[in-house]
Amino acid sequence: MVSRVRVWLNRTYAENVFFMDQLRRNPSDRAVEIHATHADADSPVLAAADTADLEPEGLSPAGYVEYALDQCARRGIDVFVPRLHQSAIVAHRADFQAVGTALLAPTPEAVAVFQDKVIAYEAVQAIGVPVPPWWRVRTADELVAAVEELEAGGHKACFKPASGAGGVGFRVITRAPFSLAHLSGFPSPYVQLDLVVEALKQADEPVDWLVMPRLEQPEVSVDCLTGRDNRVRLAIARTKNGRRRGFTLQDQWLEPARRIAEGFGLHYLSNIQFRMFGEQPVLMDVNTRPAGGLHQLSLCGVNAPWAAVQLALGEDPGEIVPPFLGQDYTVVSGPRPVRPVSLPQQRVEETETLLPAVPAQVDSVEDQAAPASAAVTSAAPAGFTG
């Protein structure tokens, strides 16, 4: 009998409930048990897992590695998919192997390169992958100089943290003065240059931003599965243009993504994003982890999470070619359960007789004998609403 596989996802994105669903519905019909940890008790990944723990807060990266090793040993984890503290964890791959756990994550060197977008741009440019023009800025004067140079070339300037993921901190520079127009509709990524400059001047420490031209759509996100032999097993591009999304196998996207994945040891699942700079596709970002939208490849008949787990276990799935490309689609939100959380025991202090909110009208003997439904017999727990 083939033993079950135990997989752990730590403090991962809510979208990875779909990653977990795909592991359970794997084409090998292999039993999979999933362990999840998170700092948020209401994360849907905790409810979707077979076992779950709340993560301790305030651990240093080294302390988190010790916590992770303990989790793997106690829970019998076969494959660990680390997101939080990925860099510290992959540096201890041998320690995880010693407790019987395979890490579904790239090499320490690959993680280090792509933690810093400036280092990443310089590295991929050296292997012939086009990148947009960029400036690293830490002060107000550097920001203004970069913005003026971009605007002189007819571009709209934007900035984002030199390290980070998921579009956090991305803003587009505008010179339009702040007005009521900026307070109508939904919040936008546009921010006034003068407000940013003033905030930088008032800041206690320098920022570390990347300033670059705002790139045009489509945004193309290539999901890659790469073995430890640096050979790509799977590469499919997901396209996004406004609300419309789709898939492509065009070489202008796949070829540079393969070059990056194979050239830098982006083992297992990675996500490499491109946009247009004029007429040329250029690199936007590289994620050394499974993308939140990876499950969308199921529309092409591909189960990428399971293929990655197989690869981590030493069961090479071989080259994976999608049997078809799914039709264009869009993404909508939907409900997912969270763990039931019981209210803490409430102590009710009754210092006086509790009376009905409205005096009961007694009109008959039957009414006198019936319970008074309007009477308050106990206090509701604090914060409870019916």
GROMACS .gro file of C-alpha atoms in nm:
model
  386
    1MET     CA    1   0.000   0.000   0.000
    2VAL     CA    2   0.129   0.346  -0.090
    3SER     CA    3   0.163   0.561   0.220
    4ARG     CA    4  -0.007   0.894   0.253
    5VAL     CA    5   0.185   1.218   0.194
    6ARG     CA    6   0.185   1.485   0.464
    7VAL     CA    7   0.232   1.842   0.339
    8TRP     CA    8   0.275   2.160   0.546
    9LEU     CA    9   0.201   2.516   0.429
   10ASN     CA   10   0.312   2.790   0.669
   11ARG     CA   11   0.148   3.132   0.693
   12THR     CA   12   0.045   3.122   0.331
   13TYR     CA   13  -0.200   3.323   0.123
   14ALA     CA   14  -0.573   3.262   0.153
   15GLU     CA   15  -0.585   3.163  -0.217
   16ASN     CA   16  -0.382   2.855  -0.135
   17VAL     CA   17  -0.696   2.681  -0.017
   18PHE     CA   18  -0.716   2.592  -0.387
   19PHE     CA   19  -0.357   2.461  -0.379
   20MET     CA   20  -0.470   2.233  -0.096
   21ASP     CA   21  -0.780   2.122  -0.287
   22GLN     CA   22  -0.566   2.020  -0.584
   23LEU     CA   23  -0.328   1.818  -0.368
   24ARG     CA   24  -0.621   1.615  -0.239
   25ARG     CA   25  -0.762   1.566  -0.590
   26ASN     CA   26  -0.431   1.447  -0.731
   27PRO     CA   27  -0.431   1.227  -1.045
   28SER     CA   28  -0.224   0.961  -0.865
   29ASP     CA   29  -0.513   0.907  -0.625
   30ARG     CA   30  -0.262   0.932  -0.340
   31ALA     CA   31  -0.382   1.007   0.011
   32VAL     CA   32  -0.268   1.355   0.116
   33GLU     CA   33  -0.293   1.507   0.462
   34ILE     CA   34  -0.234   1.880   0.495
   35HIS     CA   35  -0.099   2.069   0.793
   36ALA     CA   36  -0.133   2.449   0.800
   37THR     CA   37  -0.009   2.716   1.036
   38HIS     CA   38  -0.092   3.085   1.046
   39ALA     CA   39  -0.091   3.377   1.286
   40ASP     CA   40  -0.451   3.466   1.192
   41ALA     CA   41  -0.702   3.228   1.348
   42ASP     CA   42  -0.954   3.325   1.078
   43SER     CA   43  -0.731   3.234   0.783
   44PRO     CA   44  -0.928   2.997   0.559
   45VAL     CA   45  -0.619   2.779   0.510
   46LEU     CA   46  -0.649   2.669   0.873
   47ALA     CA   47  -1.008   2.556   0.818
   48ALA     CA   48  -0.914   2.379   0.494
   49ALA     CA   49  -0.628   2.181   0.652
   50ASP     CA   50  -0.652   1.842   0.819
   51THR     CA   51  -0.450   1.972   1.115
   52ALA     CA   52  -0.370   2.331   1.202
   53ASP     CA   53  -0.177   2.536   1.457
   54LEU     CA   54  -0.154   2.905   1.535
   55GLU     CA   55   0.200   3.029   1.483
   56PRO     CA   56   0.388   3.203   1.763
   57GLU     CA   57   0.449   3.572   1.708
   58GLY     CA   58   0.778   3.756   1.746
   59LEU     CA   59   1.016   3.476   1.649
   60SER     CA   60   1.342   3.574   1.483
   61PRO     CA   61   1.423   3.397   1.156
   62ALA     CA   62   1.654   3.160   1.346
   63GLY     CA   63   1.386   3.100   1.607
   64TYR     CA   64   1.132   3.030   1.336
   65VAL     CA   65   1.361   2.768   1.181
   66GLU     CA   66   1.371   2.587   1.517
   67TYR     CA   67   0.993   2.608   1.538
   68ALA     CA   68   0.961   2.473   1.182
   69LEU     CA   69   1.197   2.182   1.247
   70ASP     CA   70   0.993   2.090   1.553
   71GLN     CA   71   0.669   2.105   1.355
   72CYS     CA   72   0.813   1.879   1.084
   73ALA     CA   73   0.943   1.624   1.332
   74ARG     CA   74   0.629   1.614   1.549
   75ARG     CA   75   0.383   1.619   1.260
   76GLY     CA   76   0.569   1.377   1.036
   77ILE     CA   77   0.587   1.627   0.749
   78ASP     CA   78   0.703   1.481   0.417
   79VAL     CA   79   0.698   1.804   0.214
   80PHE     CA   80   0.719   2.158   0.356
   81VAL     CA   81   0.611   2.452   0.135
   82PRO     CA   82   0.761   2.755   0.316
   83ARG     CA   83   0.649   3.111   0.253
   84LEU     CA   84   0.727   3.297   0.575
   85HIS     CA   85   1.103   3.313   0.646
   86GLN     CA   86   1.174   3.122   0.327
   87SER     CA   87   1.532   3.251   0.311
   88ALA     CA   88   1.624   3.127   0.661
   89ILE     CA   89   1.448   2.795   0.607
   90VAL     CA   90   1.618   2.701   0.278
   91ALA     CA   91   1.958   2.770   0.437
   92HIS     CA   92   1.884   2.471   0.665
   93ARG     CA   93   1.770   2.225   0.398
   94ALA     CA   94   2.001   1.954   0.536
   95ASP     CA   95   1.848   1.988   0.883
   96PHE     CA   96   1.500   1.936   0.738
   97GLN     CA   97   1.621   1.638   0.538
   98ALA     CA   98   1.757   1.492   0.862
   99VAL     CA   99   1.404   1.485   1.010
  100GLY     CA  100   1.261   1.337   0.688
  101THR     CA  101   1.119   1.657   0.533
  102ALA     CA  102   1.177   1.776   0.177
  103LEU     CA  103   1.161   2.152   0.118
  104LEU     CA  104   0.951   2.260  -0.179
  105ALA     CA  105   1.156   2.578  -0.230
  106PRO     CA  106   1.451   2.706  -0.436
  107THR     CA  107   1.819   2.721  -0.346
  108PRO     CA  108   1.939   2.978  -0.089
  109GLU     CA  109   2.128   3.157  -0.368
  110ALA     CA  110   1.812   3.194  -0.581
  111VAL     CA  111   1.608   3.325  -0.289
  112ALA     CA  112   1.881   3.580  -0.208
  113VAL     CA  113   1.896   3.710  -0.567
  114PHE     CA  114   1.524   3.769  -0.595
  115GLN     CA  115   1.466   3.915  -0.249
  116ASP     CA  116   1.607   4.245  -0.374
  117LYS     CA  117   1.462   4.375  -0.701
  118VAL     CA  118   1.773   4.575  -0.787
  119ILE     CA  119   1.999   4.272  -0.752
  120ALA     CA  120   1.740   4.069  -0.946
  121TYR     CA  121   1.723   4.318  -1.234
  122GLU     CA  122   2.102   4.335  -1.260
  123ALA     CA  123   2.131   3.955  -1.253
  124VAL     CA  124   1.868   3.878  -1.518
  125GLN     CA  125   1.993   4.160  -1.739
  126ALA     CA  126   2.335   3.990  -1.734
  127ILE     CA  127   2.182   3.676  -1.892
  128GLY     CA  128   2.005   3.874  -2.163
  129VAL     CA  129   1.653   3.913  -2.020
  130PRO     CA  130   1.519   4.267  -2.083
  131VAL     CA  131   1.425   4.480  -1.781
  132PRO     CA  132   1.268   4.827  -1.762
  133PRO     CA  133   1.478   5.132  -1.676
  134TRP     CA  134   1.495   5.174  -1.300
  135TRP     CA  135   1.640   5.395  -1.027
  136ARG     CA  136   1.703   5.297  -0.666
  137VAL     CA  137   1.605   5.592  -0.444
  138ARG     CA  138   1.638   5.658  -0.073
  139THR     CA  139   1.581   6.033  -0.045
  140ALA     CA  140   1.340   6.298  -0.167
  141ASP     CA  141   1.602   6.448  -0.402
  142GLU     CA  142   1.673   6.111  -0.561
  143LEU     CA  143   1.301   6.051  -0.608
  144VAL     CA  144   1.244   6.386  -0.780
  145ALA     CA  145   1.545   6.335  -1.009
  146ALA     CA  146   1.419   5.990  -1.115
  147VAL     CA  147   1.065   6.113  -1.174
  148GLU     CA  148   1.182   6.410  -1.381
  149GLU     CA  149   1.400   6.186  -1.600
  150LEU     CA  150   1.113   5.946  -1.662
  151GLU     CA  151   0.868   6.226  -1.737
  152ALA     CA  152   1.116   6.384  -1.977
  153GLY     CA  153   1.104   6.058  -2.173
  154GLY     CA  154   0.725   6.067  -2.184
  155HIS     CA  155   0.671   5.802  -1.914
  156LYS     CA  156   0.454   5.790  -1.605
  157ALA     CA  157   0.665   5.722  -1.295
  158CYS     CA  158   0.581   5.468  -1.028
  159PHE     CA  159   0.761   5.327  -0.726
  160LYS     CA  160   0.758   5.016  -0.507
  161PRO     CA  161   0.975   4.874  -0.230
  162ALA     CA  162   1.305   4.726  -0.346
  163SER     CA  163   1.206   4.413  -0.154
  164GLY     CA  164   0.854   4.281  -0.109
  165ALA     CA  165   0.585   4.084  -0.287
  166GLY     CA  166   0.225   4.099  -0.399
  167GLY     CA  167   0.219   4.462  -0.513
  168VAL     CA  168   0.245   4.591  -0.154
  169GLY     CA  169   0.363   4.952  -0.154
  170PHE     CA  170   0.318   5.007  -0.529
  171ARG     CA  171   0.217   5.365  -0.616
  172VAL     CA  172   0.194   5.576  -0.933
  173ILE     CA  173   0.322   5.934  -0.921
  174THR     CA  174   0.094   6.218  -1.032
  175ARG     CA  175   0.150   6.593  -1.034
  176ALA     CA  176  -0.222   6.673  -1.030
  177PRO     CA  177  -0.298   6.866  -0.709
  178PHE     CA  178  -0.500   6.688  -0.443
  179SER     CA  179  -0.869   6.766  -0.483
  180LEU     CA  180  -1.216   6.623  -0.426
  181ALA     CA  181  -1.169   6.425  -0.746
  182HIS     CA  182  -0.927   6.204  -0.551
  183LEU     CA  183  -1.196   6.138  -0.289
  184SER     CA  184  -1.462   6.010  -0.528
  185GLY     CA  185  -1.501   5.650  -0.635
  186PHE     CA  186  -1.263   5.382  -0.509
  187PRO     CA  187  -0.911   5.457  -0.380
  188SER     CA  188  -0.652   5.450  -0.657
  189PRO     CA  189  -0.276   5.383  -0.660
  190TYR     CA  190  -0.208   5.744  -0.768
  191VAL     CA  191  -0.027   5.964  -0.516
  192GLN     CA  192   0.078   6.330  -0.548
  193LEU     CA  193   0.450   6.390  -0.591
  194ASP     CA  194   0.454   6.684  -0.350
  195LEU     CA  195   0.293   6.474  -0.075
  196VAL     CA  196   0.546   6.195  -0.125
  197VAL     CA  197   0.837   6.441  -0.119
  198GLU     CA  198   0.709   6.600   0.203
  199ALA     CA  199   0.663   6.258   0.364
  200LEU     CA  200   1.020   6.163   0.273
  201LYS     CA  201   1.155   6.486   0.420
  202GLN     CA  202   0.967   6.423   0.744
  203ALA     CA  203   1.070   6.056   0.767
  204ASP     CA  204   1.309   5.949   1.044
  205GLU     CA  205   1.498   5.711   0.815
  206PRO     CA  206   1.553   5.668   0.440
  207VAL     CA  207   1.330   5.449   0.226
  208ASP     CA  208   1.450   5.187  -0.018
  209TRP     CA  209   1.239   5.220  -0.331
  210LEU     CA  210   1.263   5.124  -0.694
  211VAL     CA  211   1.139   5.398  -0.930
  212MET     CA  212   1.053   5.293  -1.283
  213PRO     CA  213   0.812   5.371  -1.568
  214ARG     CA  214   0.461   5.242  -1.530
  215LEU     CA  215   0.451   4.934  -1.753
  216GLU     CA  216   0.163   4.853  -1.983
  217GLN     CA  217  -0.066   4.554  -2.010
  218PRO     CA  218  -0.092   4.271  -2.072
  219GLU     CA  219   0.062   4.139  -1.753
  220VAL     CA  220   0.189   3.789  -1.818
  221SER     CA  221   0.268   3.559  -1.529
  222VAL     CA  222   0.464   3.241  -1.609
  223ASP     CA  223   0.426   2.952  -1.363
  224CYS     CA  224   0.732   2.728  -1.376
  225LEU     CA  225   0.810   2.390  -1.222
  226THR     CA  226   1.183   2.323  -1.219
  227GLY     CA  227   1.375   2.020  -1.093
  228ARG     CA  228   1.687   2.025  -0.879
  229ASP     CA  229   1.872   1.939  -1.200
  230ASN     CA  230   1.779   2.294  -1.318
  231ARG     CA  231   1.555   2.158  -1.593
  232VAL     CA  232   1.207   2.308  -1.633
  233ARG     CA  233   0.930   2.047  -1.631
  234LEU     CA  234   0.637   2.287  -1.676
  235ALA     CA  235   0.597   2.646  -1.801
  236ILE     CA  236   0.256   2.799  -1.870
  237ALA     CA  237   0.185   3.170  -1.896
  238ARG     CA  238  -0.128   3.329  -1.752
  239THR     CA  239  -0.229   3.657  -1.914
  240LYS     CA  240  -0.414   3.945  -1.751
  241ASN     CA  241  -0.554   4.244  -1.937
  242GLY     CA  242  -0.803   4.432  -1.722
  243ARG     CA  243  -1.068   4.187  -1.605
  244ARG     CA  244  -0.996   3.936  -1.884
  245ARG     CA  245  -0.754   3.652  -1.814
  246GLY     CA  246  -0.628   3.368  -2.027
  247PHE     CA  247  -0.336   3.138  -2.109
  248THR     CA  248  -0.057   3.136  -2.364
  249LEU     CA  249   0.244   2.925  -2.461
  250GLN     CA  250   0.401   3.200  -2.674
  251ASP     CA  251   0.779   3.183  -2.670
  252GLN     CA  252   0.826   3.557  -2.608
  253TRP     CA  253   0.705   3.491  -2.251
  254LEU     CA  254   0.815   3.131  -2.190
  255GLU     CA  255   1.171   3.157  -2.323
  256PRO     CA  256   1.294   3.430  -2.082
  257ALA     CA  257   1.105   3.267  -1.793
  258ARG     CA  258   1.277   2.933  -1.862
  259ARG     CA  259   1.612   3.109  -1.886
  260ILE     CA  260   1.560   3.265  -1.544
  261ALA     CA  261   1.424   2.950  -1.374
  262GLU     CA  262   1.702   2.727  -1.508
  263GLY     CA  263   1.981   2.984  -1.480
  264PHE     CA  264   1.923   3.076  -1.116
  265GLY     CA  265   1.812   2.746  -0.963
  266LEU     CA  266   1.448   2.839  -0.908
  267HIS     CA  267   1.370   2.484  -0.806
  268TYR     CA  268   1.013   2.361  -0.772
  269LEU     CA  269   0.741   2.626  -0.814
  270SER     CA  270   0.818   2.983  -0.913
  271ASN     CA  271   0.627   3.265  -1.077
  272ILE     CA  272   0.792   3.505  -1.322
  273GLN     CA  273   0.601   3.817  -1.427
  274PHE     CA  274   0.635   4.035  -1.736
  275ARG     CA  275   0.473   4.351  -1.873
  276MET     CA  276   0.520   4.564  -2.180
  277PHE     CA  277   0.764   4.855  -2.205
  278GLY     CA  278   0.671   5.005  -2.538
  279GLU     CA  279   0.671   4.713  -2.782
  280GLN     CA  280   0.901   4.494  -2.573
  281PRO     CA  281   0.815   4.246  -2.297
  282VAL     CA  282   1.028   4.318  -1.988
  283LEU     CA  283   1.064   4.148  -1.653
  284MET     CA  284   0.849   4.293  -1.378
  285ASP     CA  285   0.901   4.056  -1.084
  286VAL     CA  286   1.010   3.706  -0.981
  287ASN     CA  287   0.843   3.515  -0.698
  288THR     CA  288   1.039   3.224  -0.552
  289ARG     CA  289   0.716   3.058  -0.432
  290PRO     CA  290   0.393   2.921  -0.579
  291ALA     CA  291   0.170   3.200  -0.710
  292GLY     CA  292  -0.167   3.257  -0.549
  293GLY     CA  293  -0.328   3.200  -0.890
  294LEU     CA  294  -0.143   2.875  -0.961
  295HIS     CA  295  -0.464   2.674  -0.926
  296GLN     CA  296  -0.598   2.848  -1.238
  297LEU     CA  297  -0.380   2.613  -1.445
  298SER     CA  298  -0.641   2.348  -1.369
  299LEU     CA  299  -0.839   2.512  -1.652
  300CYS     CA  300  -0.566   2.372  -1.879
  301GLY     CA  301  -0.593   2.022  -1.735
  302VAL     CA  302  -0.278   2.061  -1.521
  303ASN     CA  303  -0.235   1.991  -1.148
  304ALA     CA  304   0.086   2.185  -1.079
  305PRO     CA  305   0.082   2.151  -0.696
  306TRP     CA  306   0.077   1.773  -0.713
  307ALA     CA  307   0.351   1.760  -0.980
  308ALA     CA  308   0.567   1.976  -0.752
  309VAL     CA  309   0.507   1.747  -0.452
  310GLN     CA  310   0.598   1.446  -0.665
  311LEU     CA  311   0.921   1.618  -0.769
  312ALA     CA  312   1.005   1.701  -0.406
  313LEU     CA  313   0.952   1.335  -0.314
  314GLY     CA  314   1.190   1.223  -0.589
  315GLU     CA  315   0.911   1.103  -0.818
  316ASP     CA  316   0.993   1.290  -1.139
  317PRO     CA  317   0.668   1.365  -1.330
  318GLY     CA  318   0.867   1.433  -1.649
  319GLU     CA  319   0.791   1.717  -1.887
  320ILE     CA  320   0.434   1.837  -1.845
  321VAL     CA  321   0.258   1.976  -2.151
  322PRO     CA  322  -0.096   2.107  -2.103
  323PRO     CA  323  -0.341   1.894  -2.303
  324PHE     CA  324  -0.528   2.214  -2.394
  325LEU     CA  325  -0.540   2.584  -2.308
  326GLY     CA  326  -0.851   2.687  -2.119
  327GLN     CA  327  -1.083   2.956  -2.243
  328ASP     CA  328  -1.053   3.316  -2.126
  329TYR     CA  329  -1.194   3.376  -1.780
  330THR     CA  330  -1.221   3.623  -1.495
  331VAL     CA  331  -1.180   3.591  -1.119
  332VAL     CA  332  -1.460   3.644  -0.868
  333SER     CA  333  -1.461   3.608  -0.491
  334GLY     CA  334  -1.648   3.332  -0.313
  335PRO     CA  335  -1.710   3.212   0.040
  336ARG     CA  336  -1.474   2.974   0.219
  337PRO     CA  337  -1.524   2.846   0.574
  338VAL     CA  338  -1.313   2.954   0.868
  339ARG     CA  339  -1.258   2.756   1.185
  340PRO     CA  340  -1.544   2.769   1.436
  341VAL     CA  341  -1.441   2.988   1.727
  342SER     CA  342  -1.651   2.952   2.043
  343LEU     CA  343  -1.714   3.257   2.257
  344PRO     CA  344  -1.522   3.257   2.585
  345GLN     CA  345  -1.720   3.173   2.895
  346GLN     CA  346  -1.900   3.486   3.012
  347ARG     CA  347  -1.967   3.559   3.376
  348VAL     CA  348  -2.305   3.724   3.439
  349GLU     CA  349  -2.340   3.929   3.754
  350GLU     CA  350  -2.700   3.971   3.859
  351THR     CA  351  -2.717   4.253   4.109
  352GLU     CA  352  -3.088   4.317   4.078
  353THR     CA  353  -3.401   4.152   3.953
  354LEU     CA  354  -3.419   4.154   3.575
  355LEU     CA  355  -3.754   4.276   3.443
  356PRO     CA  356  -3.923   4.229   3.108
  357ALA     CA  357  -3.840   4.494   2.852
  358VAL     CA  358  -4.216   4.542   2.800
  359PRO     CA  359  -4.465   4.455   3.077
  360ALA     CA  360  -4.669   4.150   2.981
  361GLN     CA  361  -5.040   4.197   2.940
  362VAL     CA  362  -5.232   3.924   3.123
  363ASP     CA  363  -5.579   3.880   2.979
  364SER     CA  364  -5.673   3.525   3.076
  365VAL     CA  365  -5.600   3.232   3.301
  366GLU     CA  366  -5.425   3.057   3.008
  367ASP     CA  367  -5.195   3.359   2.966
  368GLN     CA  368  -5.106   3.350   3.336
  369ALA     CA  369  -5.012   2.981   3.309
  370ALA     CA  370  -4.794   3.023   2.994
  371PRO     CA  371  -4.425   3.123   3.016
  372ALA     CA  372  -4.364   3.493   2.958
  373SER     CA  373  -4.169   3.492   2.630
  374ALA     CA  374  -4.085   3.861   2.664
  375ALA     CA  375  -3.917   3.819   3.000
  376VAL     CA  376  -3.537   3.848   3.014
  377THR     CA  377  -3.412   3.548   3.210
  378SER     CA  378  -3.037   3.579   3.142
  379ALA     CA  379  -2.797   3.828   2.995
  380ALA     CA  380  -2.652   3.767   2.646
  381PRO     CA  381  -2.274   3.734   2.631
  382ALA     CA  382  -2.095   4.061   2.574
  383GLY     CA  383  -2.064   4.139   2.204
  384PHE     CA  384  -2.321   3.877   2.109
  385THR     CA  385  -2.597   3.966   1.869
  386GLY     CA  386  -2.877   3.740   1.768
   0.00000   0.00000   0.00000
